[in-house]
PDB file of C-alpha atoms and ligand atoms in Angstrom:
ATOM      1  CA  MET A   1     145.405 152.338  52.134  1.00 74.00           C
ATOM      2  CA  ILE A   2     149.066 153.022  51.412  1.00 87.00           C
ATOM      3  CA  ARG A   3     150.293 156.542  50.572  1.00 93.00           C
ATOM      4  CA  HIS A   4     152.395 155.768  47.500  1.00 96.00           C
ATOM      5  CA  LEU A   5     152.252 153.059  44.840  1.00 98.00           C
ATOM      6  CA  LEU A   6     155.850 152.418  43.842  1.00 98.00           C
ATOM      7  CA  SER A   7     156.071 148.646  43.489  1.00 98.00           C
ATOM      8  CA  GLY A   8     153.890 145.596  42.976  1.00 97.00           C
ATOM      9  CA  ALA A   9     155.229 144.534  46.358  1.00 96.00           C
ATOM     10  CA  ASP A  10     153.566 147.515  48.085  1.00 96.00           C
ATOM     11  CA  LEU A  11     150.238 145.703  47.878  1.00 97.00           C
ATOM     12  CA  ASP A  12     149.134 142.734  49.922  1.00 97.00           C
ATOM     13  CA  ALA A  13     146.297 140.565  48.625  1.00 97.00           C
ATOM     14  CA  ALA A  14     143.621 142.589  50.427  1.00 96.00           C
ATOM     15  CA  ALA A  15     144.861 145.958  49.114  1.00 96.00           C
ATOM     16  CA  ALA A  16     145.278 144.636  45.551  1.00 97.00           C
ATOM     17  CA  THR A  17     141.805 143.113  45.623  1.00 97.00           C
ATOM     18  CA  GLN A  18     140.358 146.367  46.945  1.00 96.00           C
ATOM     19  CA  ILE A  19     141.875 148.196  43.948  1.00 97.00           C
ATOM     20  CA  LEU A  20     140.517 145.615  41.484  1.00 98.00           C
ATOM     21  CA  ASP A  21     137.040 145.739  43.045  1.00 97.00           C
ATOM     22  CA  THR A  22     137.053 149.552  43.023  1.00 96.00           C
ATOM     23  CA  ALA A  23     138.204 149.478  39.383  1.00 97.00           C
ATOM     24  CA  ALA A  24     135.194 147.313  38.540  1.00 97.00           C
ATOM     25  CA  GLU A  25     132.952 150.041  39.985  1.00 95.00           C
ATOM     26  CA  MET A  26     134.872 152.706  38.101  1.00 96.00           C
ATOM     27  CA  ALA A  27     134.370 150.750  34.861  1.00 96.00           C
ATOM     28  CA  THR A  28     130.634 151.392  35.070  1.00 93.00           C
ATOM     29  CA  VAL A  29     131.388 155.118  34.671  1.00 87.00           C
ATOM     30  CA  ALA A  30     133.016 154.460  31.288  1.00 82.00           C
ATOM     31  CA  GLY A  31     129.700 153.097  30.023  1.00 84.00           C
ATOM     32  CA  ARG A  32     127.767 156.251  30.920  1.00 88.00           C
ATOM     33  CA  GLU A  33     127.097 159.179  28.653  1.00 90.00           C
ATOM     34  CA  VAL A  34     128.703 161.541  31.179  1.00 89.00           C
ATOM     35  CA  LYS A  35     131.944 159.780  32.106  1.00 86.00           C
ATOM     36  CA  LYS A  36     132.676 161.778  35.236  1.00 93.00           C
ATOM     37  CA  LEU A  37     132.564 161.433  39.013  1.00 95.00           C
ATOM     38  CA  PRO A  38     133.073 164.338  41.425  1.00 94.00           C
ATOM     39  CA  ALA A  39     135.309 162.278  43.756  1.00 94.00           C
ATOM     40  CA  LEU A  40     138.570 164.246  43.344  1.00 95.00           C
ATOM     41  CA  ARG A  41     137.155 167.699  42.691  1.00 95.00           C
ATOM     42  CA  GLY A  42     139.631 170.358  43.823  1.00 94.00           C
ATOM     43  CA  ARG A  43     142.572 167.903  43.958  1.00 95.00           C
ATOM     44  CA  THR A  44     145.586 168.236  41.673  1.00 96.00           C
ATOM     45  CA  VAL A  45     147.259 165.353  39.848  1.00 97.00           C
ATOM     46  CA  VAL A  46     150.557 166.000  38.055  1.00 95.00           C
ATOM     47  CA  ASN A  47     151.703 163.671  35.292  1.00 94.00           C
ATOM     48  CA  LEU A  48     155.488 163.857  35.235  1.00 94.00           C
ATOM     49  CA  PHE A  49     156.797 161.982  32.206  1.00 93.00           C
ATOM     50  CA  TYR A  50     160.528 161.839  31.526  1.00 92.00           C
ATOM     51  CA  GLU A  51     160.144 158.980  29.059  1.00 90.00           C
ATOM     52  CA  ASP A  52     157.965 158.379  26.009  1.00 83.00           C
ATOM     53  CA  SER A  53     154.545 156.980  26.639  1.00 88.00           C
ATOM     54  CA  THR A  54     151.267 156.785  24.790  1.00 87.00           C
ATOM     55  CA  ARG A  55     148.913 154.485  26.674  1.00 92.00           C
ATOM     56  CA  THR A  56     150.069 155.086  30.224  1.00 95.00           C
ATOM     57  CA  ARG A  57     150.147 158.874  30.026  1.00 95.00           C
ATOM     58  CA  ILE A  58     146.782 159.201  28.294  1.00 95.00           C
ATOM     59  CA  SER A  59     145.270 156.663  30.615  1.00 97.00           C
ATOM     60  CA  PHE A  60     146.367 158.451  33.806  1.00 98.00           C
ATOM     61  CA  GLU A  61     145.141 161.724  32.357  1.00 97.00           C
ATOM     62  CA  ALA A  62     141.744 160.259  31.471  1.00 96.00           C
ATOM     63  CA  ALA A  63     141.526 158.597  34.893  1.00 97.00           C
ATOM     64  CA  ALA A  64     142.251 161.818  36.812  1.00 97.00           C
ATOM     65  CA  LYS A  65     139.843 163.823  34.646  1.00 97.00           C
ATOM     66  CA  ARG A  66     137.034 161.289  35.051  1.00 96.00           C
ATOM     67  CA  LEU A  67     137.404 161.797  38.794  1.00 96.00           C
ATOM     68  CA  SER A  68     137.186 165.594  38.284  1.00 96.00           C
ATOM     69  CA  ALA A  69     140.753 166.282  39.478  1.00 97.00           C
ATOM     70  CA  ASP A  70     142.762 169.161  38.013  1.00 96.00           C
ATOM     71  CA  VAL A  71     145.446 167.635  35.808  1.00 96.00           C
ATOM     72  CA  ILE A  72     148.821 169.133  34.987  1.00 93.00           C
ATOM     73  CA  ASN A  73     150.799 167.355  32.301  1.00 90.00           C
ATOM     74  CA  PHE A  74     154.517 167.821  32.439  1.00 85.00           C
ATOM     75  CA  SER A  75     156.839 166.284  29.904  1.00 80.00           C
ATOM     76  CA  ALA A  76     160.581 166.613  30.222  1.00 77.00           C
ATOM     77  CA  LYS A  77     160.822 167.853  26.664  1.00 74.00           C
ATOM     78  CA  GLY A  78     160.218 171.596  26.587  1.00 69.00           C
ATOM     79  CA  SER A  79     160.594 172.027  30.350  1.00 72.00           C
ATOM     80  CA  SER A  80     163.518 173.203  32.473  1.00 75.00           C
ATOM     81  CA  VAL A  81     164.600 169.576  32.676  1.00 72.00           C
ATOM     82  CA  ALA A  82     166.022 170.137  29.211  1.00 66.00           C
ATOM     83  CA  LYS A  83     168.121 172.884  30.861  1.00 70.00           C
ATOM     84  CA  GLY A  84     169.468 170.388  33.346  1.00 68.00           C
ATOM     85  CA  GLU A  85     167.134 170.948  36.282  1.00 75.00           C
ATOM     86  CA  SER A  86     167.388 168.092  38.740  1.00 86.00           C
ATOM     87  CA  LEU A  87     164.556 165.767  39.693  1.00 88.00           C
ATOM     88  CA  LYS A  88     164.681 167.221  43.195  1.00 90.00           C
ATOM     89  CA  ASP A  89     164.216 170.812  42.027  1.00 90.00           C
ATOM     90  CA  THR A  90     161.379 169.725  39.773  1.00 88.00           C
ATOM     91  CA  ALA A  91     159.818 167.910  42.730  1.00 87.00           C
ATOM     92  CA  LEU A  92     160.042 171.016  44.902  1.00 89.00           C
ATOM     93  CA  THR A  93     158.354 173.051  42.173  1.00 88.00           C
ATOM     94  CA  LEU A  94     155.501 170.552  42.027  1.00 85.00           C
ATOM     95  CA  GLN A  95     155.316 170.648  45.770  1.00 85.00           C
ATOM     96  CA  ALA A  96     154.993 174.433  45.707  1.00 88.00           C
ATOM     97  CA  MET A  97     152.087 174.067  43.289  1.00 87.00           C
ATOM     98  CA  GLY A  98     150.270 171.838  45.728  1.00 89.00           C
ATOM     99  CA  ALA A  99     150.253 168.547  43.840  1.00 94.00           C
ATOM    100  CA  ASP A 100     148.142 165.971  45.690  1.00 96.00           C
ATOM    101  CA  ALA A 101     149.483 163.164  43.517  1.00 97.00           C
ATOM    102  CA  VAL A 102     152.464 162.899  41.203  1.00 96.00           C
ATOM    103  CA  VAL A 103     152.395 160.197  38.547  1.00 97.00           C
ATOM    104  CA  VAL A 104     155.964 159.682  37.397  1.00 96.00           C
ATOM    105  CA  ARG A 105     157.639 157.841  34.548  1.00 96.00           C
ATOM    106  CA  HIS A 106     161.421 158.002  34.520  1.00 94.00           C
ATOM    107  CA  PRO A 107     164.247 156.184  32.712  1.00 93.00           C
ATOM    108  CA  ALA A 108     166.140 155.692  35.990  1.00 93.00           C
ATOM    109  CA  SER A 109     165.116 152.741  38.137  1.00 95.00           C
ATOM    110  CA  GLY A 110     164.280 154.045  41.613  1.00 95.00           C
ATOM    111  CA  ALA A 111     163.451 157.655  40.601  1.00 94.00           C
ATOM    112  CA  PRO A 112     159.858 157.468  41.952  1.00 96.00           C
ATOM    113  CA  HIS A 113     161.204 156.265  45.313  1.00 96.00           C
ATOM    114  CA  ARG A 114     163.448 159.323  45.543  1.00 94.00           C
ATOM    115  CA  LEU A 115     160.576 161.582  44.551  1.00 94.00           C
ATOM    116  CA  ALA A 116     158.451 160.117  47.341  1.00 95.00           C
ATOM    117  CA  ASP A 117     160.982 161.500  49.835  1.00 92.00           C
ATOM    118  CA  TRP A 118     160.623 165.023  48.470  1.00 91.00           C
ATOM    119  CA  VAL A 119     156.906 165.596  47.943  1.00 93.00           C
ATOM    120  CA  ALA A 120     154.104 165.670  50.461  1.00 92.00           C
ATOM    121  CA  GLY A 121     151.520 164.117  48.124  1.00 94.00           C
ATOM    122  CA  SER A 122     151.196 160.559  46.828  1.00 96.00           C
ATOM    123  CA  VAL A 123     153.619 159.238  44.232  1.00 97.00           C
ATOM    124  CA  VAL A 124     152.510 156.692  41.652  1.00 98.00           C
ATOM    125  CA  ASN A 125     155.196 154.875  39.697  1.00 98.00           C
ATOM    126  CA  ALA A 126     154.164 154.830  36.026  1.00 98.00           C
ATOM    127  CA  GLY A 127     157.307 152.942  34.995  1.00 97.00           C
ATOM    128  CA  ASP A 128     160.871 153.431  36.226  1.00 97.00           C
ATOM    129  CA  GLY A 129     163.675 152.188  33.995  1.00 95.00           C
ATOM    130  CA  THR A 130     163.794 148.416  33.896  1.00 95.00           C
ATOM    131  CA  HIS A 131     162.433 148.217  37.428  1.00 96.00           C
ATOM    132  CA  GLU A 132     158.658 148.351  37.969  1.00 97.00           C
ATOM    133  CA  HIS A 133     155.323 149.399  36.539  1.00 98.00           C
ATOM    134  CA  PRO A 134     152.748 148.504  39.199  1.00 98.00           C
ATOM    135  CA  THR A 135     149.613 149.972  37.594  1.00 98.00           C
ATOM    136  CA  GLN A 136     150.330 147.910  34.460  1.00 98.00           C
ATOM    137  CA  ALA A 137     150.402 144.788  36.641  1.00 98.00           C
ATOM    138  CA  LEU A 138     147.120 145.841  38.249  1.00 98.00           C
ATOM    139  CA  LEU A 139     145.399 146.371  34.903  1.00 98.00           C
ATOM    140  CA  ASP A 140     146.756 143.042  33.694  1.00 98.00           C
ATOM    141  CA  ALA A 141     145.419 141.316  36.815  1.00 98.00           C
ATOM    142  CA  TYR A 142     142.083 143.080  36.336  1.00 98.00           C
ATOM    143  CA  THR A 143     141.927 141.880  32.725  1.00 98.00           C
ATOM    144  CA  MET A 144     142.722 138.282  33.699  1.00 98.00           C
ATOM    145  CA  ARG A 145     140.125 138.312  36.463  1.00 98.00           C
ATOM    146  CA  SER A 146     137.433 139.757  34.233  1.00 98.00           C
ATOM    147  CA  ARG A 147     138.150 137.305  31.373  1.00 98.00           C
ATOM    148  CA  LEU A 148     138.816 134.163  33.407  1.00 98.00           C
ATOM    149  CA  GLY A 149     136.856 134.836  36.593  1.00 98.00           C
ATOM    150  CA  ARG A 150     139.667 134.434  39.109  1.00 98.00           C
ATOM    151  CA  LEU A 151     143.368 134.937  39.772  1.00 98.00           C
ATOM    152  CA  ALA A 152     144.127 132.299  42.399  1.00 98.00           C
ATOM    153  CA  GLY A 153     145.539 129.214  40.721  1.00 98.00           C
ATOM    154  CA  LEU A 154     145.849 130.772  37.255  1.00 98.00           C
ATOM    155  CA  ARG A 155     148.889 129.640  35.281  1.00 98.00           C
ATOM    156  CA  VAL A 156     150.512 132.612  33.560  1.00 98.00           C
ATOM    157  CA  ALA A 157     153.455 132.526  31.112  1.00 98.00           C
ATOM    158  CA  VAL A 158     155.333 135.837  30.819  1.00 98.00           C
ATOM    159  CA  VAL A 159     157.308 135.585  27.601  1.00 98.00           C
ATOM    160  CA  GLY A 160     160.282 137.422  26.134  1.00 97.00           C
ATOM    161  CA  ASP A 161     162.519 140.267  27.237  1.00 96.00           C
ATOM    162  CA  VAL A 162     162.184 139.755  30.988  1.00 96.00           C
ATOM    163  CA  LEU A 163     165.586 141.338  31.615  1.00 94.00           C
ATOM    164  CA  HIS A 164     164.487 144.815  30.538  1.00 94.00           C
ATOM    165  CA  SER A 165     160.840 144.546  31.492  1.00 96.00           C
ATOM    166  CA  ARG A 166     159.368 146.521  34.370  1.00 97.00           C
ATOM    167  CA  VAL A 167     156.023 145.025  33.327  1.00 98.00           C
ATOM    168  CA  ALA A 168     157.335 141.507  33.993  1.00 97.00           C
ATOM    169  CA  ARG A 169     158.763 142.406  37.391  1.00 97.00           C
ATOM    170  CA  SER A 170     155.603 144.066  38.679  1.00 98.00           C
ATOM    171  CA  ASN A 171     153.458 141.275  37.274  1.00 98.00           C
ATOM    172  CA  VAL A 172     155.466 138.534  38.975  1.00 97.00           C
ATOM    173  CA  LEU A 173     155.214 140.342  42.317  1.00 97.00           C
ATOM    174  CA  LEU A 174     151.512 141.097  42.102  1.00 98.00           C
ATOM    175  CA  LEU A 175     150.391 137.814  40.566  1.00 98.00           C
ATOM    176  CA  SER A 176     152.210 135.771  43.171  1.00 96.00           C
ATOM    177  CA  THR A 177     150.563 137.856  45.914  1.00 97.00           C
ATOM    178  CA  LEU A 178     147.203 137.072  44.335  1.00 98.00           C
ATOM    179  CA  GLY A 179     147.900 133.343  44.105  1.00 97.00           C
ATOM    180  CA  ALA A 180     148.654 132.897  40.390  1.00 98.00           C
ATOM    181  CA  LYS A 181     151.555 130.757  39.203  1.00 97.00           C
ATOM    182  CA  VAL A 182     154.003 132.504  36.867  1.00 97.00           C
ATOM    183  CA  THR A 183     156.457 130.913  34.448  1.00 97.00           C
ATOM    184  CA  LEU A 184     159.025 133.220  32.845  1.00 97.00           C
ATOM    185  CA  VAL A 185     159.850 132.134  29.291  1.00 97.00           C
ATOM    186  CA  GLY A 186     162.566 133.442  26.970  1.00 97.00           C
ATOM    187  CA  PRO A 187     166.147 132.998  25.870  1.00 96.00           C
ATOM    188  CA  PRO A 188     168.585 132.523  28.768  1.00 94.00           C
ATOM    189  CA  THR A 189     170.271 135.824  27.823  1.00 94.00           C
ATOM    190  CA  LEU A 190     167.027 137.692  28.608  1.00 95.00           C
ATOM    191  CA  ILE A 191     166.107 135.879  31.828  1.00 94.00           C
ATOM    192  CA  PRO A 192     168.503 136.950  34.578  1.00 87.00           C
ATOM    193  CA  VAL A 193     169.814 134.114  36.702  1.00 81.00           C
ATOM    194  CA  ASP A 194     167.953 133.911  40.006  1.00 82.00           C
ATOM    195  CA  ILE A 195     165.385 136.539  39.029  1.00 84.00           C
ATOM    196  CA  ALA A 196     162.456 134.173  39.492  1.00 81.00           C
ATOM    197  CA  ALA A 197     163.380 133.118  43.000  1.00 80.00           C
ATOM    198  CA  ALA A 198     164.457 136.639  43.965  1.00 83.00           C
ATOM    199  CA  LEU A 199     161.143 138.150  42.924  1.00 84.00           C
ATOM    200  CA  ALA A 200     158.743 135.557  44.209  1.00 88.00           C
ATOM    201  CA  PRO A 201     159.341 132.005  45.393  1.00 87.00           C
ATOM    202  CA  GLY A 202     157.434 129.497  43.279  1.00 89.00           C
ATOM    203  CA  THR A 203     158.079 131.358  40.013  1.00 94.00           C
ATOM    204  CA  ASP A 204     159.366 129.006  37.302  1.00 95.00           C
ATOM    205  CA  VAL A 205     161.655 129.604  34.345  1.00 96.00           C
ATOM    206  CA  SER A 206     161.520 127.847  30.973  1.00 96.00           C
ATOM    207  CA  TYR A 207     163.496 128.376  27.793  1.00 97.00           C
ATOM    208  CA  ASP A 208     161.015 126.435  25.651  1.00 98.00           C
ATOM    209  CA  LEU A 209     157.790 128.244  24.755  1.00 98.00           C
ATOM    210  CA  ASP A 210     156.250 125.278  22.914  1.00 98.00           C
ATOM    211  CA  VAL A 211     156.476 123.096  26.010  1.00 98.00           C
ATOM    212  CA  VAL A 212     154.846 125.721  28.234  1.00 98.00           C
ATOM    213  CA  LEU A 213     151.909 126.792  26.022  1.00 98.00           C
ATOM    214  CA  PRO A 214     149.546 123.784  26.407  1.00 98.00           C
ATOM    215  CA  ASP A 215     149.489 124.221  30.186  1.00 98.00           C
ATOM    216  CA  VAL A 216     148.740 127.912  30.694  1.00 98.00           C
ATOM    217  CA  ASP A 217     145.617 130.018  31.111  1.00 98.00           C
ATOM    218  CA  VAL A 218     147.348 133.265  30.137  1.00 98.00           C
ATOM    219  CA  VAL A 219     150.267 134.036  27.874  1.00 98.00           C
ATOM    220  CA  MET A 220     151.652 137.549  28.302  1.00 98.00           C
ATOM    221  CA  MET A 221     154.011 138.605  25.520  1.00 98.00           C
ATOM    222  CA  LEU A 222     156.606 141.278  26.307  1.00 98.00           C
ATOM    223  CA  ARG A 223     158.011 143.823  23.891  1.00 96.00           C
ATOM    224  CA  VAL A 224     161.605 143.262  22.876  1.00 94.00           C
ATOM    225  CA  GLN A 225     163.056 146.524  24.276  1.00 92.00           C
ATOM    226  CA  ARG A 226     165.728 147.353  21.760  1.00 85.00           C
ATOM    227  CA  GLU A 227     166.199 150.856  23.171  1.00 84.00           C
ATOM    228  CA  ARG A 228     167.438 149.331  26.422  1.00 83.00           C
ATOM    229  CA  MET A 229     169.765 146.824  24.727  1.00 80.00           C
ATOM    230  CA  ASN A 230     173.339 147.884  24.358  1.00 70.00           C
ATOM    231  CA  ASP A 231     174.386 144.372  23.537  1.00 71.00           C
ATOM    232  CA  SER A 232     173.299 141.552  21.291  1.00 83.00           C
ATOM    233  CA  TYR A 233     171.035 139.241  23.248  1.00 87.00           C
ATOM    234  CA  PHE A 234     169.952 137.001  20.382  1.00 89.00           C
ATOM    235  CA  PRO A 235     171.345 136.220  16.910  1.00 87.00           C
ATOM    236  CA  SER A 236     168.678 137.995  14.838  1.00 88.00           C
ATOM    237  CA  ALA A 237     165.092 139.227  14.940  1.00 89.00           C
ATOM    238  CA  ARG A 238     164.110 136.318  12.728  1.00 91.00           C
ATOM    239  CA  GLU A 239     165.694 133.783  15.044  1.00 93.00           C
ATOM    240  CA  TYR A 240     164.009 135.401  18.060  1.00 94.00           C
ATOM    241  CA  ALA A 241     160.592 135.297  16.378  1.00 95.00           C
ATOM    242  CA  ARG A 242     161.108 131.672  15.363  1.00 96.00           C
ATOM    243  CA  ARG A 243     161.803 130.536  18.936  1.00 97.00           C
ATOM    244  CA  TYR A 244     159.864 132.981  21.099  1.00 97.00           C
ATOM    245  CA  GLY A 245     157.389 134.797  18.877  1.00 98.00           C
ATOM    246  CA  LEU A 246     153.703 133.956  19.244  1.00 98.00           C
ATOM    247  CA  ASP A 247     152.232 133.102  15.829  1.00 98.00           C
ATOM    248  CA  GLY A 248     149.055 131.331  14.733  1.00 98.00           C
ATOM    249  CA  PRO A 249     150.308 127.719  14.960  1.00 98.00           C
ATOM    250  CA  ARG A 250     151.767 128.375  18.427  1.00 98.00           C
ATOM    251  CA  MET A 251     148.585 130.076  19.599  1.00 98.00           C
ATOM    252  CA  ARG A 252     146.655 126.939  18.651  1.00 98.00           C
ATOM    253  CA  ARG A 253     148.721 124.960  21.158  1.00 97.00           C
ATOM    254  CA  LEU A 254     147.067 126.953  23.953  1.00 98.00           C
ATOM    255  CA  PRO A 255     144.065 125.520  25.799  1.00 98.00           C
ATOM    256  CA  GLU A 256     140.719 126.643  24.326  1.00 97.00           C
ATOM    257  CA  HIS A 257     140.001 129.181  27.101  1.00 98.00           C
ATOM    258  CA  ALA A 258     143.487 130.741  27.282  1.00 98.00           C
ATOM    259  CA  ILE A 259     143.998 134.449  26.597  1.00 98.00           C
ATOM    260  CA  VAL A 260     146.857 136.348  24.964  1.00 98.00           C
ATOM    261  CA  MET A 261     148.059 139.624  26.503  1.00 98.00           C
ATOM    262  CA  HIS A 262     150.575 142.310  25.566  1.00 98.00           C
ATOM    263  CA  PRO A 263     151.137 145.632  27.384  1.00 97.00           C
ATOM    264  CA  GLY A 264     151.893 147.492  24.151  1.00 95.00           C
ATOM    265  CA  PRO A 265     153.547 148.936  22.222  1.00 95.00           C
ATOM    266  CA  MET A 266     153.880 145.796  20.085  1.00 96.00           C
ATOM    267  CA  ASN A 267     156.580 144.876  17.625  1.00 94.00           C
ATOM    268  CA  ARG A 268     154.194 143.122  15.259  1.00 95.00           C
ATOM    269  CA  GLY A 269     156.001 140.287  13.515  1.00 94.00           C
ATOM    270  CA  MET A 270     158.632 140.035  16.234  1.00 93.00           C
ATOM    271  CA  GLU A 271     157.183 138.876  19.553  1.00 96.00           C
ATOM    272  CA  ILE A 272     153.637 138.583  18.205  1.00 98.00           C
ATOM    273  CA  THR A 273     152.119 138.215  14.738  1.00 98.00           C
ATOM    274  CA  PRO A 274     149.133 140.304  13.573  1.00 97.00           C
ATOM    275  CA  GLU A 275     147.051 137.115  13.359  1.00 98.00           C
ATOM    276  CA  VAL A 276     147.488 136.601  17.102  1.00 98.00           C
ATOM    277  CA  ALA A 277     147.340 140.251  18.164  1.00 98.00           C
ATOM    278  CA  ASP A 278     144.035 140.735  16.339  1.00 98.00           C
ATOM    279  CA  SER A 279     142.478 137.384  17.304  1.00 98.00           C
ATOM    280  CA  PRO A 280     139.512 137.004  19.695  1.00 97.00           C
ATOM    281  CA  ARG A 281     141.869 135.547  22.314  1.00 97.00           C
ATOM    282  CA  SER A 282     143.837 138.767  22.413  1.00 98.00           C
ATOM    283  CA  THR A 283     142.944 141.155  25.260  1.00 98.00           C
ATOM    284  CA  ILE A 284     145.293 143.912  24.083  1.00 97.00           C
ATOM    285  CA  VAL A 285     142.625 146.559  23.445  1.00 97.00           C
ATOM    286  CA  GLU A 286     140.710 145.547  26.586  1.00 97.00           C
ATOM    287  CA  GLN A 287     143.892 146.021  28.621  1.00 98.00           C
ATOM    288  CA  VAL A 288     144.044 149.659  27.495  1.00 96.00           C
ATOM    289  CA  ALA A 289     140.401 150.278  28.418  1.00 95.00           C
ATOM    290  CA  ASN A 290     140.848 148.543  31.777  1.00 97.00           C
ATOM    291  CA  GLY A 291     143.902 150.713  32.417  1.00 98.00           C
ATOM    292  CA  VAL A 292     141.698 153.777  32.822  1.00 97.00           C
ATOM    293  CA  SER A 293     139.411 152.096  35.383  1.00 97.00           C
ATOM    294  CA  VAL A 294     142.347 150.696  37.335  1.00 98.00           C
ATOM    295  CA  ARG A 295     144.140 154.065  37.429  1.00 98.00           C
ATOM    296  CA  MET A 296     140.922 155.751  38.534  1.00 97.00           C
ATOM    297  CA  ALA A 297     140.760 153.262  41.398  1.00 97.00           C
ATOM    298  CA  VAL A 298     144.408 153.834  42.347  1.00 98.00           C
ATOM    299  CA  LEU A 299     144.106 157.636  42.364  1.00 98.00           C
ATOM    300  CA  TYR A 300     140.792 157.514  44.169  1.00 97.00           C
ATOM    301  CA  LEU A 301     142.048 155.210  46.915  1.00 96.00           C
ATOM    302  CA  LEU A 302     145.439 156.913  47.355  1.00 96.00           C
ATOM    303  CA  LEU A 303     143.867 160.349  47.576  1.00 94.00           C
ATOM    304  CA  GLY A 304     141.116 159.144  49.851  1.00 85.00           C
ATOM    305  CA  GLY A 305     138.370 160.523  47.636  1.00 60.00           C
ATOM    306  CA  ASN A 306     134.818 161.052  48.843  1.00 48.00           C
ATOM    307  CA  LYS A 307     132.544 158.077  49.060  1.00 46.00           C
ATOM    308  CA  LEU A 308     131.622 156.862  45.596  1.00 46.00           C
TER     309      LEU A 308
HETATM  310  C1  NCD B 401     155.338 149.253  28.778  1.00 85.30           C
HETATM  311  C2  NCD B 401     156.272 150.222  29.441  1.00 85.30           C
HETATM  312  O1  NCD B 401     156.447 151.338  28.997  1.00 85.30           O
HETATM  313  O2  NCD B 401     156.807 149.797  30.445  1.00 85.30           O
HETATM  314  N1  NCD B 401     154.295 149.806  28.096  1.00 85.30           N
HETATM  315  C3  NCD B 401     153.212 150.284  28.777  1.00 85.30           C
HETATM  316  O3  NCD B 401     153.324 150.948  29.784  1.00 85.30           O
HETATM  317  N2  NCD B 401     151.999 149.933  28.302  1.00 85.30           N
HETATM  318  C4  NCD B 401     156.003 148.154  28.109  1.00 85.30           C
HETATM  319  C5  NCD B 401     156.967 148.448  27.016  1.00 85.30           C
HETATM  320  O4  NCD B 401     157.413 149.572  26.818  1.00 85.30           O
HETATM  321  O5  NCD B 401     157.307 147.488  26.350  1.00 85.30           O
END
């Protein structure tokens, strides 16, 4: 097993499948009355969050606790980071405290890679800028596999703000490794030229959602990331929703078996309507639950926990 998980590209098909299979075993723990395994007893996991997060932070915390690790939650607000302490000094402090794993979310793309040079433990990228979010891609792959039975050959549309989406990048990398076929869909202003080919050969691009929908098994909607937009990428929210939002009539163009995904948080009424988000095809709540099992598997395998 690798030491750090920084990118979807860190995993080959065998390693990714090992994580998904381990996550399936971890999921059985969630169904028990006592949701705990002793696997990481005595190990320390630090959650280092420099950016807002609800799902990811809680999910890593739950995952580490279910494996009996000691968990230290660090958020930039209220720490010495607010006094201007550098990432390196923070890393050295964590190092001195004996962190076995550091889970990091940071607004700067590449921050987890730097951190990996400074700490002795494992680093897990929980989202860096507009770059990558590999555990989100793993939980998405897990959700697809558990709903549709396989990943190889699946046709997946990733729709919306690809430009600012670390979720999209990690998904394209991981899904192509696992044999799925990805089509990126959105306005040309939000799909960087050459991104598809640069990330993974065989990835397609389309600017027409209605044409793509009848031929996919999965449609993954991305949040429009206004906080990362310092420019106007589309005329108006209404115009965006009209062309690229997933509403009821559009959802009905999907094949019967197709599922609808979203990493959250959603802009309801923008990229997805409540009718779609709350429909039986939607896996949005399942994705959150699967996130805990997948993060348990990642921490367990990276830290070389005891035999299950
Ligand atoms: C995503 C993130 O923060 O990258 N959310 C998540 O982790 N579930 C996607 C987003 O913010 O749109």
